[in-house]
Short mmCIF file of C-alpha atoms in Angstrom, two decimals:
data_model
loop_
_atom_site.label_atom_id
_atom_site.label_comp_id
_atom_site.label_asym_id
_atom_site.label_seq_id
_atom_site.Cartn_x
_atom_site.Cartn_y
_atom_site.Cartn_z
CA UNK A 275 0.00 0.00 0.00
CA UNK A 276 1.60 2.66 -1.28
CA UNK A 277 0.07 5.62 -0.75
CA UNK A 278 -2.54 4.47 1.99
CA UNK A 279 -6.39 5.10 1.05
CA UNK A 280 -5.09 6.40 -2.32
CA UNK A 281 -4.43 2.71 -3.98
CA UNK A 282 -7.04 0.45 -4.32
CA UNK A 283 -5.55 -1.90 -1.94
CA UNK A 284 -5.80 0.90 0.52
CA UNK A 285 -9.33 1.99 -0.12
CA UNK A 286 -10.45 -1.77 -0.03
CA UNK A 287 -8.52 -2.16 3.22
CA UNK A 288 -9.73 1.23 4.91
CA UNK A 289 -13.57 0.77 4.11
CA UNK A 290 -13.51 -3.25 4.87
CA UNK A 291 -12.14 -2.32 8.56
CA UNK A 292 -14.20 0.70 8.83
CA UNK A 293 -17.50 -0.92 8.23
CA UNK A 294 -16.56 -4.69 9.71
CA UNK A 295 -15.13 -2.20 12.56
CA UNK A 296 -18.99 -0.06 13.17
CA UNK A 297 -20.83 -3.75 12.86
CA UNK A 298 -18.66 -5.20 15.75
CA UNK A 299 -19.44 -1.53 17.76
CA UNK A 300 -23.01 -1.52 16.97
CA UNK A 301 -23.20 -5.16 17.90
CA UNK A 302 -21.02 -4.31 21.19
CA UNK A 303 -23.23 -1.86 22.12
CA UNK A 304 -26.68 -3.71 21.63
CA UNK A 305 -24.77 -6.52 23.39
CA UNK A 306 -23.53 -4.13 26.41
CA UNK A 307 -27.22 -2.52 26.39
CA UNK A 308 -28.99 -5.85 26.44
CA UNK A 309 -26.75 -7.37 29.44
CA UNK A 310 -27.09 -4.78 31.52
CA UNK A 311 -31.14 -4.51 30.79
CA UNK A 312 -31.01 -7.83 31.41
CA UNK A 313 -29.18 -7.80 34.91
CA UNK A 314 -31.11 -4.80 36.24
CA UNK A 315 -34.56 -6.64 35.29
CA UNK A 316 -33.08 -9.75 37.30
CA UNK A 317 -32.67 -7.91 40.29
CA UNK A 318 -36.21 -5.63 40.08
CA UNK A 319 -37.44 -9.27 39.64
CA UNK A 320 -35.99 -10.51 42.93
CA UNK A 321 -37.50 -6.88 44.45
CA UNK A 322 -40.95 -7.60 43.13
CA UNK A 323 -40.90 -10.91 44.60
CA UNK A 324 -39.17 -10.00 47.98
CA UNK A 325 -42.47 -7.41 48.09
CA UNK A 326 -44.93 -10.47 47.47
CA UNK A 327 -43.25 -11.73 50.31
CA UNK A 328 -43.71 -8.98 52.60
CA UNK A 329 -47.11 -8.60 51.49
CA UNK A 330 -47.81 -12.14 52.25
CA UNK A 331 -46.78 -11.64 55.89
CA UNK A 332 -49.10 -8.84 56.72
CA UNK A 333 -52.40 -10.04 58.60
CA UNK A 334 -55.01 -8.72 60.51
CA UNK A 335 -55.40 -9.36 63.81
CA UNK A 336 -57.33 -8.01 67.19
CA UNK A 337 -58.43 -5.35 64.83
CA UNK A 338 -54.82 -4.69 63.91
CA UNK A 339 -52.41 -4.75 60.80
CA UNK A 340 -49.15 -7.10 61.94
CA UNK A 341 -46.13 -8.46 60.08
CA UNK A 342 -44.50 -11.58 60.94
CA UNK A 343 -41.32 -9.89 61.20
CA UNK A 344 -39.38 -12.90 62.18
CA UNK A 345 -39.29 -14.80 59.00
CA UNK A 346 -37.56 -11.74 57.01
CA UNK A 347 -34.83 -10.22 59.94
CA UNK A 348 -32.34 -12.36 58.91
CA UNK A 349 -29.11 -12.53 57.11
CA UNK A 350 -28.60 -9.28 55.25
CA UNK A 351 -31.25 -7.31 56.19
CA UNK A 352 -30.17 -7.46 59.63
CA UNK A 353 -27.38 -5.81 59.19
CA UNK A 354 -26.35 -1.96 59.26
CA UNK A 355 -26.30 -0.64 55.64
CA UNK A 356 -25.91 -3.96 54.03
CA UNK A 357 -27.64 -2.90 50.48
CA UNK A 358 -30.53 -4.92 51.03
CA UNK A 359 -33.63 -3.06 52.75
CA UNK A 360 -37.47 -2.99 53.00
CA UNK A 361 -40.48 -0.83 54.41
CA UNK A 362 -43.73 -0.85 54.81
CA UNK A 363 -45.95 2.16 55.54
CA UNK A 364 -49.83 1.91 56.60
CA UNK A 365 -52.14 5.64 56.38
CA UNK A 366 -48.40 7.36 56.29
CA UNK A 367 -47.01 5.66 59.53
CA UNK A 368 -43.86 3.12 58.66
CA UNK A 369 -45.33 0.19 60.78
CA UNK A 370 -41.96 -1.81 59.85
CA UNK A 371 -38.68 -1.34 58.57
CA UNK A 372 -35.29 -3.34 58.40
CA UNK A 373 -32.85 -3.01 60.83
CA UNK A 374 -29.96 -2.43 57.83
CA UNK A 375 -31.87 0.72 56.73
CA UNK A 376 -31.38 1.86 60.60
CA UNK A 377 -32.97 5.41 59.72
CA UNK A 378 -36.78 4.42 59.43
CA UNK A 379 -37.09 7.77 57.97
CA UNK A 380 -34.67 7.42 54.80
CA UNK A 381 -36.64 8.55 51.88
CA UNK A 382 -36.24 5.53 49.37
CA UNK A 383 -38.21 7.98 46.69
CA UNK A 384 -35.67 10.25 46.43
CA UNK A 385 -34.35 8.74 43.43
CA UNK A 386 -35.02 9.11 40.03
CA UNK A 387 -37.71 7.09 38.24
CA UNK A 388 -37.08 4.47 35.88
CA UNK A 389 -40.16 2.36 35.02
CA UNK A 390 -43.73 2.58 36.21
CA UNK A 391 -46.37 -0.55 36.08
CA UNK A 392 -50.17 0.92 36.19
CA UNK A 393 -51.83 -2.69 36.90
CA UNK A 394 -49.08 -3.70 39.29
CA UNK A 395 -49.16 -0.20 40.71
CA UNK A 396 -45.09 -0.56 41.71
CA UNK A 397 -42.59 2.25 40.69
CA UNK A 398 -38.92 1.23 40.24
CA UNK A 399 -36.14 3.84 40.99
CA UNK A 400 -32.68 4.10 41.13
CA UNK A 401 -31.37 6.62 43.94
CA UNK A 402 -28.26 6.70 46.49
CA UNK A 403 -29.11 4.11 49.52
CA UNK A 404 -27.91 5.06 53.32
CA UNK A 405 -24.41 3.97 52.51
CA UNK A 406 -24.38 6.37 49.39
CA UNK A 407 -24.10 3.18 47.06
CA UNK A 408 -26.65 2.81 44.00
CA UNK A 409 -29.83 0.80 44.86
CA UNK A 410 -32.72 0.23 42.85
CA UNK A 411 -36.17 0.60 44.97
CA UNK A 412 -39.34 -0.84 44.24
CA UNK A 413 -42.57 0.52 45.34
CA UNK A 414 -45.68 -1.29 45.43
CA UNK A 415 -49.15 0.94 46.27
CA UNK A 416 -52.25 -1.00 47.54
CA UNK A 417 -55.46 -1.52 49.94
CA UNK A 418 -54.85 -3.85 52.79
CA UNK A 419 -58.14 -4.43 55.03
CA UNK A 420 -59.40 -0.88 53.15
CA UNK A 421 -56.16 0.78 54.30
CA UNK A 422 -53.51 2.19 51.84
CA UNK A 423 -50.43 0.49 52.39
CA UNK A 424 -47.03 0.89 51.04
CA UNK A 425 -44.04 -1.71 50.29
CA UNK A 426 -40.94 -0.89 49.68
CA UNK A 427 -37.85 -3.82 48.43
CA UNK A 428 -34.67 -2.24 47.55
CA UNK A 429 -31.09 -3.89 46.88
CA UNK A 430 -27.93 -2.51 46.07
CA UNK A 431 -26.50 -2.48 42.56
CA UNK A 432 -23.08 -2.72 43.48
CA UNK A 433 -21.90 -6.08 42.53
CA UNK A 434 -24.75 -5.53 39.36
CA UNK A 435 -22.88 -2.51 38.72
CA UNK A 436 -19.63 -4.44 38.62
CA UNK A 437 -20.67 -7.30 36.43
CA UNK A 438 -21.95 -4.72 34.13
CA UNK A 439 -18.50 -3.32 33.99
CA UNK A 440 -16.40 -6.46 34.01
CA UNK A 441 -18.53 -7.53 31.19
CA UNK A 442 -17.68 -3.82 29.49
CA UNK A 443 -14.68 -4.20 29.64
CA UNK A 444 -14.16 -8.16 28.30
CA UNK A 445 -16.13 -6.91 25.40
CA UNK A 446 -14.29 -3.79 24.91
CA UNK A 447 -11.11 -6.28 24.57
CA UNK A 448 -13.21 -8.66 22.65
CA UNK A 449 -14.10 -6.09 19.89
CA UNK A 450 -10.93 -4.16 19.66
CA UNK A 451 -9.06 -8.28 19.27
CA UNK A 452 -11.58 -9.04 16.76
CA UNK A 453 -10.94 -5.43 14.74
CA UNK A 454 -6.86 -6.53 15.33
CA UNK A 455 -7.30 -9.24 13.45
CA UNK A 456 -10.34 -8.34 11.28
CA UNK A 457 -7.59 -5.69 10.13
CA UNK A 458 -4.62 -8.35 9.32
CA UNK A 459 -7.17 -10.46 7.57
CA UNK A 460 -8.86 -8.35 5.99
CA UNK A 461 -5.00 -6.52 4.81
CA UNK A 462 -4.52 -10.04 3.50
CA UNK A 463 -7.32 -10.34 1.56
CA UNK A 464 -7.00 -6.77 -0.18
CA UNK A 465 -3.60 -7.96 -0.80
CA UNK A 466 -4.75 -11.36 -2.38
CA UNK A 467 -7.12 -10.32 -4.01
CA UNK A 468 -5.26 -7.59 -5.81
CA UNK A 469 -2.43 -9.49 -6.73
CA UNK A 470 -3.54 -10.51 -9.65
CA UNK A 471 -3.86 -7.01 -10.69
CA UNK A 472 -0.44 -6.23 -9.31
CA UNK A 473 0.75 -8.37 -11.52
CA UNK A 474 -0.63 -7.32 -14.46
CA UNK A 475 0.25 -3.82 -13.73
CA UNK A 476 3.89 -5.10 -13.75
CA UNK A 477 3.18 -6.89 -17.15
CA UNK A 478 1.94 -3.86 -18.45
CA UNK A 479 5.48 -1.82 -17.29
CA UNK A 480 7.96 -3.96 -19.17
CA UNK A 481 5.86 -3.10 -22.53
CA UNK A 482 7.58 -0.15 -24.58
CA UNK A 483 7.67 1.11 -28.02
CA UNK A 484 10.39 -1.79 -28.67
CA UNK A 485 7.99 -4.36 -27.56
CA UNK A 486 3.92 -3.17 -28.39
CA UNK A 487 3.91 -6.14 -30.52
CA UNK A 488 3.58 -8.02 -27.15
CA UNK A 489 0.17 -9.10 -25.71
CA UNK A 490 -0.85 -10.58 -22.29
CA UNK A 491 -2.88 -13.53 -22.43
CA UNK A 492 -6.22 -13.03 -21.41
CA UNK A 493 -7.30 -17.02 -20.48
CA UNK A 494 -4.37 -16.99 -17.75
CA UNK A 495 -6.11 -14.00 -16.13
CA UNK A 496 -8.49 -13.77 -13.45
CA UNK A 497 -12.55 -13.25 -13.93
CA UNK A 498 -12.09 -9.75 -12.82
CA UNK A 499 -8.86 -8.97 -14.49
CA UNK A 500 -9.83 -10.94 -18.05
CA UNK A 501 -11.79 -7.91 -19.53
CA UNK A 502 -9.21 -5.16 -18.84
CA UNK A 503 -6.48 -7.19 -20.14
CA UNK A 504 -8.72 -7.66 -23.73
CA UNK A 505 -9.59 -4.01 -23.84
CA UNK A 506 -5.39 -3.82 -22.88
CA UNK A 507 -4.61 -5.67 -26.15
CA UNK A 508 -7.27 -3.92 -28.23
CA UNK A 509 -5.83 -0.31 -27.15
CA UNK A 510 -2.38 -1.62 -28.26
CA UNK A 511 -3.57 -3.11 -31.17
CA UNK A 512 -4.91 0.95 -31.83
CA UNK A 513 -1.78 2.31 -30.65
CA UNK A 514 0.19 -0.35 -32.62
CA UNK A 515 -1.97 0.65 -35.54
CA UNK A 516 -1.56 4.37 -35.13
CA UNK A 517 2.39 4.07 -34.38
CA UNK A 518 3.18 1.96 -37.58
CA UNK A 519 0.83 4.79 -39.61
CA UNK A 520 2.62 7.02 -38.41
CA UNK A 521 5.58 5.40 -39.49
CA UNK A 522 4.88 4.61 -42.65
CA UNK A 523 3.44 8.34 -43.06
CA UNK A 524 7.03 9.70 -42.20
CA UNK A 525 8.69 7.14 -44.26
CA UNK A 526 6.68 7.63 -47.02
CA UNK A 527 6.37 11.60 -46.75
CA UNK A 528 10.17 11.59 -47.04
CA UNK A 529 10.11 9.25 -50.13
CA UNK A 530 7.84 10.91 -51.97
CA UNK A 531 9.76 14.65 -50.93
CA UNK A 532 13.08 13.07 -51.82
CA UNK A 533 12.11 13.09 -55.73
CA UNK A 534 10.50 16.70 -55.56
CA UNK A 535 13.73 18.00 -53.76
CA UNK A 536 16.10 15.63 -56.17
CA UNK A 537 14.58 17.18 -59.11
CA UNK A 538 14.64 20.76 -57.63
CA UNK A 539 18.58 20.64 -56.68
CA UNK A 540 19.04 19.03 -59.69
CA UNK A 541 17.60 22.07 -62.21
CA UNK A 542 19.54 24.56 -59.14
CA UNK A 543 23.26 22.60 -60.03
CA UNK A 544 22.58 22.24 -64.17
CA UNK A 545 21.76 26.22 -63.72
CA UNK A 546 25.07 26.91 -61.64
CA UNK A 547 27.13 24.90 -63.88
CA UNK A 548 27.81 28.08 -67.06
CA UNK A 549 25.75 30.34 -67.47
CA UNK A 550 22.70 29.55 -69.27
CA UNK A 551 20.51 31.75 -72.06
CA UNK A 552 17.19 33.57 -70.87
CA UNK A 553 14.66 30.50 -72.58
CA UNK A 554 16.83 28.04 -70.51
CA UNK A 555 16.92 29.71 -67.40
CA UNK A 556 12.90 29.91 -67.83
CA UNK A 557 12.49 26.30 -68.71
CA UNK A 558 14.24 25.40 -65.46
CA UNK A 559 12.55 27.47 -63.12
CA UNK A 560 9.33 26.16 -64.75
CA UNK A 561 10.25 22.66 -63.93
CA UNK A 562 11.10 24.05 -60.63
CA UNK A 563 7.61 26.01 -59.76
CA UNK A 564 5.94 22.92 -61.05
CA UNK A 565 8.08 20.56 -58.67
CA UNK A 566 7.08 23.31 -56.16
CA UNK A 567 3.66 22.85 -57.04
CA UNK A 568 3.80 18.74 -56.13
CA UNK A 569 5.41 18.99 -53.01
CA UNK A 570 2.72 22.13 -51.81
CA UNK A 571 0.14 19.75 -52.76
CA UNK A 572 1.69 16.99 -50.47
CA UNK A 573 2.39 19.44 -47.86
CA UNK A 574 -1.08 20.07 -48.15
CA UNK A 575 -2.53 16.77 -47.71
CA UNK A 576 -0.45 15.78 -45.14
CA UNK A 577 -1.80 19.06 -42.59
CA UNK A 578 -5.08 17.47 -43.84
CA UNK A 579 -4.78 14.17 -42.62
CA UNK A 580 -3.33 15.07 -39.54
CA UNK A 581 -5.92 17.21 -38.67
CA UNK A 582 -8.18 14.87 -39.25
CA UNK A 583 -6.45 12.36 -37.00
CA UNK A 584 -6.18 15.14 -34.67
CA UNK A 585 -10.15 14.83 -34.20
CA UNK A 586 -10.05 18.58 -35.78
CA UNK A 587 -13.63 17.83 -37.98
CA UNK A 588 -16.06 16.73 -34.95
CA UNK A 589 -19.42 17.16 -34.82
CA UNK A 590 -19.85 19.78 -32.39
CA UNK A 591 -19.17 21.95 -35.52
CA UNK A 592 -21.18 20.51 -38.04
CA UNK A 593 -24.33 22.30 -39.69
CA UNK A 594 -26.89 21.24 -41.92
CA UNK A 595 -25.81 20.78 -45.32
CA UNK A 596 -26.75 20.59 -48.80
CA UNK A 597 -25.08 16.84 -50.39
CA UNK A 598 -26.35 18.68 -53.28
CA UNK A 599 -24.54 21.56 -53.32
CA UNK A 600 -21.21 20.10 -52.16
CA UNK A 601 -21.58 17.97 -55.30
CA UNK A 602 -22.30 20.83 -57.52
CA UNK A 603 -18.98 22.50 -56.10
CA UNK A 604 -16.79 19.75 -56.48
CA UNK A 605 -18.00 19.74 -60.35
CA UNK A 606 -17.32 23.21 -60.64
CA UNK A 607 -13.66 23.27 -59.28
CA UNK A 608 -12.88 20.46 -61.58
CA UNK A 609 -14.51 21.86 -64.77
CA UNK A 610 -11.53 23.07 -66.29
CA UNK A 611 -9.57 19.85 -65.74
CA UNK A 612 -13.16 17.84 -67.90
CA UNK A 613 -13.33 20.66 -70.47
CA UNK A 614 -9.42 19.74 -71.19
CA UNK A 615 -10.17 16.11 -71.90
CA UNK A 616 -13.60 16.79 -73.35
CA UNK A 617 -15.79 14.26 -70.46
CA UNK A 618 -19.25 15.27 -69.93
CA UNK A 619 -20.50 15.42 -66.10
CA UNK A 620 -23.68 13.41 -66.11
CA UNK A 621 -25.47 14.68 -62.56
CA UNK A 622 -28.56 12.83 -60.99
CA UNK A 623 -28.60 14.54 -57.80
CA UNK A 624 -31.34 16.40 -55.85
CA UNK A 625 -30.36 20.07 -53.74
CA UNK A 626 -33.22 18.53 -51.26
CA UNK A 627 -30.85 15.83 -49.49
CA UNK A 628 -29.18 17.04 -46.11
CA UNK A 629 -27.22 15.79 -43.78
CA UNK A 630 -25.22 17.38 -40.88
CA UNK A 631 -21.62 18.30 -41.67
CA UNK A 632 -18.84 20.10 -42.83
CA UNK A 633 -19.50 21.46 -46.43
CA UNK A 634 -16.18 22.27 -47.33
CA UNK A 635 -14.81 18.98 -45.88
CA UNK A 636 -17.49 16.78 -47.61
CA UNK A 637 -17.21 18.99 -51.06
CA UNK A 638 -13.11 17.40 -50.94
CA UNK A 639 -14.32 14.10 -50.75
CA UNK A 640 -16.39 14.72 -54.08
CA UNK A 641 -13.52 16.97 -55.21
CA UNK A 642 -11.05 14.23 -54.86
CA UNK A 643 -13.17 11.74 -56.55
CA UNK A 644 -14.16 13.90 -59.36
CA UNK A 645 -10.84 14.63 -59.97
CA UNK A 646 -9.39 10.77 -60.16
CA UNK A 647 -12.19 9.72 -62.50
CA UNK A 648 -11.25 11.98 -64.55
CA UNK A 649 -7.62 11.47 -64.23
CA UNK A 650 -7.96 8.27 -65.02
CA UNK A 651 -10.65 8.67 -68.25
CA UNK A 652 -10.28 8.14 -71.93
CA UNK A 653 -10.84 12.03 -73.24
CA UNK A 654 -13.82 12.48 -74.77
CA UNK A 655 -15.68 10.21 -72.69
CA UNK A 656 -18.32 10.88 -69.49
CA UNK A 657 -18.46 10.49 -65.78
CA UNK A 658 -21.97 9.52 -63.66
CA UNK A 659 -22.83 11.46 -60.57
CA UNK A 660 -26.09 9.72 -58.90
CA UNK A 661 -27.03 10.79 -55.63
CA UNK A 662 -29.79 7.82 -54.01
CA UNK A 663 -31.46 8.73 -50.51
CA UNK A 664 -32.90 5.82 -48.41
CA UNK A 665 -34.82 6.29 -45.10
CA UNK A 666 -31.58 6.74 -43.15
CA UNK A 667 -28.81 6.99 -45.50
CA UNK A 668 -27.95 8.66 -48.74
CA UNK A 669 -25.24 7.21 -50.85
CA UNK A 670 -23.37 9.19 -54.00
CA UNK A 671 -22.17 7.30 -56.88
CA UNK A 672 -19.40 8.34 -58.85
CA UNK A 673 -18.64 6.36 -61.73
CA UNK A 674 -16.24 6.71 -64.24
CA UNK A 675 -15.39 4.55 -67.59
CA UNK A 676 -11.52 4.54 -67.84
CA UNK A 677 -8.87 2.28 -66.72
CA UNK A 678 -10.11 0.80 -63.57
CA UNK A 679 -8.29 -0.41 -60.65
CA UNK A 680 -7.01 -4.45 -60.15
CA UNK A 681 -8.17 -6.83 -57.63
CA UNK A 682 -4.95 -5.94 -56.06
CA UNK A 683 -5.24 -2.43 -55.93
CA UNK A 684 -8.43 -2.61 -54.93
CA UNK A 685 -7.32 -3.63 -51.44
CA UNK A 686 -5.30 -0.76 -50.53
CA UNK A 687 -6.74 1.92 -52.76
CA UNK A 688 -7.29 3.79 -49.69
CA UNK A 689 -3.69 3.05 -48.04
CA UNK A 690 -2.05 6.38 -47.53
CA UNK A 691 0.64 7.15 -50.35
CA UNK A 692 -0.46 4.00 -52.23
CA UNK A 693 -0.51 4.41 -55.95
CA UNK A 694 -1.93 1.40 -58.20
CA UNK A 695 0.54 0.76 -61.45
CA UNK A 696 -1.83 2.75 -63.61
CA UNK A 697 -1.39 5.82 -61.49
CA UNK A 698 2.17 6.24 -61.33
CA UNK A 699 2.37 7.42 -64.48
CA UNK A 700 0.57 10.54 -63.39
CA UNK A 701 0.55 13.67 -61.13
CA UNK A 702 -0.56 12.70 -57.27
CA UNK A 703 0.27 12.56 -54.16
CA UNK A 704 -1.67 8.95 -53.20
CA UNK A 705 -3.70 10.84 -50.65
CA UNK A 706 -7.08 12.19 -51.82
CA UNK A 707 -8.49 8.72 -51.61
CA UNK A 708 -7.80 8.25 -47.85
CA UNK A 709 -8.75 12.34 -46.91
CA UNK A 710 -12.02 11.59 -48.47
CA UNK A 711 -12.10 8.17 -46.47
CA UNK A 712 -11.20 9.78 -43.17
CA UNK A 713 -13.69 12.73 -44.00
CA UNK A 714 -16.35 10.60 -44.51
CA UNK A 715 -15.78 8.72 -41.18
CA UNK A 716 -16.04 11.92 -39.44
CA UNK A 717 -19.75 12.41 -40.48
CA UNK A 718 -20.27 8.73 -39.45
CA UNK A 719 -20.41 7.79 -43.01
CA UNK A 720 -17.74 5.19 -44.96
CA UNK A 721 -16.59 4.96 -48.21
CA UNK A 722 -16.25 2.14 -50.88
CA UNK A 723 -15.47 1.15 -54.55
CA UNK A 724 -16.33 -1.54 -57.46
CA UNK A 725 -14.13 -1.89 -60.18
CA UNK A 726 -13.15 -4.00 -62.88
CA UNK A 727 -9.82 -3.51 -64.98
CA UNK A 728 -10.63 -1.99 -68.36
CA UNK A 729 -14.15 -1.12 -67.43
CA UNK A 730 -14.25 1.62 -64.99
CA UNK A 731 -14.59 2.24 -61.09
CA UNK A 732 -17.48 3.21 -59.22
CA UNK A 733 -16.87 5.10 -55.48
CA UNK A 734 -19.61 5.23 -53.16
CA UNK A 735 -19.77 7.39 -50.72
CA UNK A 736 -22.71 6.88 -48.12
CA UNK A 737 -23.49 9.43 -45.45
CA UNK A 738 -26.12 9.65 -42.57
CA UNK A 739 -29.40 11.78 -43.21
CA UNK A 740 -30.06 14.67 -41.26
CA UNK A 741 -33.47 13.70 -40.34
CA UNK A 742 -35.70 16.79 -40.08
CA UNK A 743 -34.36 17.92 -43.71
CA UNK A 744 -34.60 14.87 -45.76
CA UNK A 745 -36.89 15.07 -48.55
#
């Protein structure tokens, strides 16, 4: 336990003691209560019957009330202050009293009240007796031969009083022995039980960057431990996943800058070599600005797709937006590139389909579409823009009729950096397919493509509906 209550050894341990701890208190105390209830109701039991007694040796006789003194001066009560005394009072005169209580006047009501019986008529009290110990008293009111009489039993509570206390105090050393060990047991048990996860924390240490290819086996786990250590391994199957695209974006970044640069240093060293006539000197910086060109347009894509890994395009920003109009953007930007080759843009779209997004996010998916279909068209040929709503969904077809993409290809069309055979021979930086798959995961939508070689590719790209605009 390192850092006490802070660890969840120590919060298991501190709350297991605590409430084990109040039950064995509360228990104590009930227990403690009970007893002494228990004891002082045992000795106002020998009172009441010591007062049937007394009551029983009362007759009448010559006219006169009498008690048969003789068969209760004995033992205890015939002695001085001994903590056991009686008296009984006829019409307000004592007619007897026990020797031990000496004063016949001692007021044995003096104390305070503790229980009252209406049918038996008899008060119990607890007061100071002659010897200024505790006694409980017992009065009993009744008619005897049609005069009121009075009874009086009391006893001391001295050696009740110290039972009460011995038993206090074995109890008090019961409880706090029983928290002792409830507290090393239950210290053991927090620190069985959470050994398990001890060592799996200790598992988890010795994996680094060197060695995320390493999983911990969830069937030698324990019930409780089995699910963390899956949802473990799937987080470093993410990070693993994230760390090796990240990887291969670097790697691949610096590949595909390495020609640009080549290319540009290579123009910069021909130029430096002699000087060079005016249409040369243009020709080479024209290579240059379109080298230039290329590598802005990677830049470019790159600050894209780390934004978009960043979690930049969420959709606490999103609005409501036209699919319509985004597609009727993304035709427009790339009108000058169909005009060149002659391909007609076929639309079958409606402006009433909306969904909630970014609209100049989802016009680059379209954008980047638009522009590889034609890319990769025959001039003089035509490209298919269908937009289909469903109840939940709408999906946008872009079809084209040029080279299409291989089985092969087809697989990692959407790898960052990849470029099928047939594209290498043209400008790109293999990343406008996987912006326009990451954009389209933002809006909870995904992406997809059929293709056969020879015959064309169609990309569909299906997006939620935005409910209260659909139409």
């Amino acid at each position: 336990m390192k850092r006490g209550t802070g660890s969840i050894k120590g919060r298991l341990f501190f709350w297991s003691l605590l409430i084990t701890s109040a039950v064995l208190i509360v228990l104590g105390i009930s227990l403690y209560l009970e007893i002494r209830k228990s004891i002082l109701h045992s000795v106002a039991n020998a009172l009441h019957s010591k007062i049937q007694i007394l009551k029983g040796l009362l007759h009448e006789e010559h006219g006169m009330i009498e008690l048969e003194l003789a068969e209760v001066v004995s033992g205890e009560y015939s002695v001085p202050r001994s903590g056991h005394y009686y008296k009984v009072i006829l019409d307000g005169d004592v007619l007897a009293a026990s020797p031990s209580l000496m004063e016949e006047d001692f007021d044995l009501d003096s104390g305070g009240l503790v229980s009252q019986d209406e049918a038996l008529q008899e008060k119990v009290y607890i007061s100071l007796g002659p010897a200024h110990e505790q006694i409980m008293v017992v009065r009993h009111d009744f008619l005897l031969f049609d005069t009121s009489a009075v009874v009086y039993a009391a006893q001391s509570l001295e050696e009740s009083i110290q039972m009460i206390n011995r038993f206090r105090t074995i109890l008090f050393m019961a409880i706090s022995l029983n928290i002792m060990v409830l507290a090393f047991a239950g210290f053991w048990i927090a620190r069985r039980s959470l050994s398990p996860l001890a060592r799996f924390s200790d598992r988890i240490e010795k994996i680094t960057h060197k060695t995320m290819g390493e999983r911990i086996d969830p069937e030698f786990q324990v019930d409780e431990v089995r699910n963390v250590a899956r949802s473990f391994n799937d987080m470093l199957d993410r990070l693993q996943g994230a760390f090796e695209s990240e990887k291969r974006l670097v790697a691949d970044a610096s590949h595909e800058l390495k020609t640009p640069l080549s290319v540009i240093k290579a123009q910069c060293d021909v130029l430096l070599q002699r000087e060079r006539t005016k249409e040369e000197y243009a020709g080479a910086l024209s290579k240059i600005k379109a080298t230039s060109d290329t590598m802005k347009k990677l830049i470019d894509d790159m600050l894209s797709l780390t934004r978009l890994d960043s979690g930049s395009l969420s959709a606490s920003g999103f609005a409501d937006v036209s699919l319509g109009e985004c597609i009727d953007r993304a035709v427009k930007f790339t009108g000058f590139m169909a005009e060149a080759k002659q391909i007609r843009m076929n639309k079958n779209i409606s402006n009433d389909i909306w969904i909630k997004g970014d609209q100049d996010a989802l016009t680059e998916i379209f954008l980047n579409i638009i522009e590889n279909a034609i890319k990769y068209s025959p001039a003089e040929n035509s490209i298919e823009i269908i937009l289909v709503p469903d109840a939940r969904e709408a999906t946008v077809e872009i079809r084209d009729h040029g080279a299409g993409i291989t089985q092969e290809d087809m697989e990692r069309v959407f790898d960052r950096f990849y470029r099928g055979a047939a594209a290498r021979s043209l400008p790109g930086t293999g990343l406008g397919l996987s912006i326009a798959k990451a954009i389209a995961e933002a809006h909870g939508g995904r992406i997809s493509v059929r293709s056969e070689a020879g015959k064309g590719s169609s990309f569909f790209i299906t997006l939620p509906l935005n409910d209260s605009h659909s139409g």
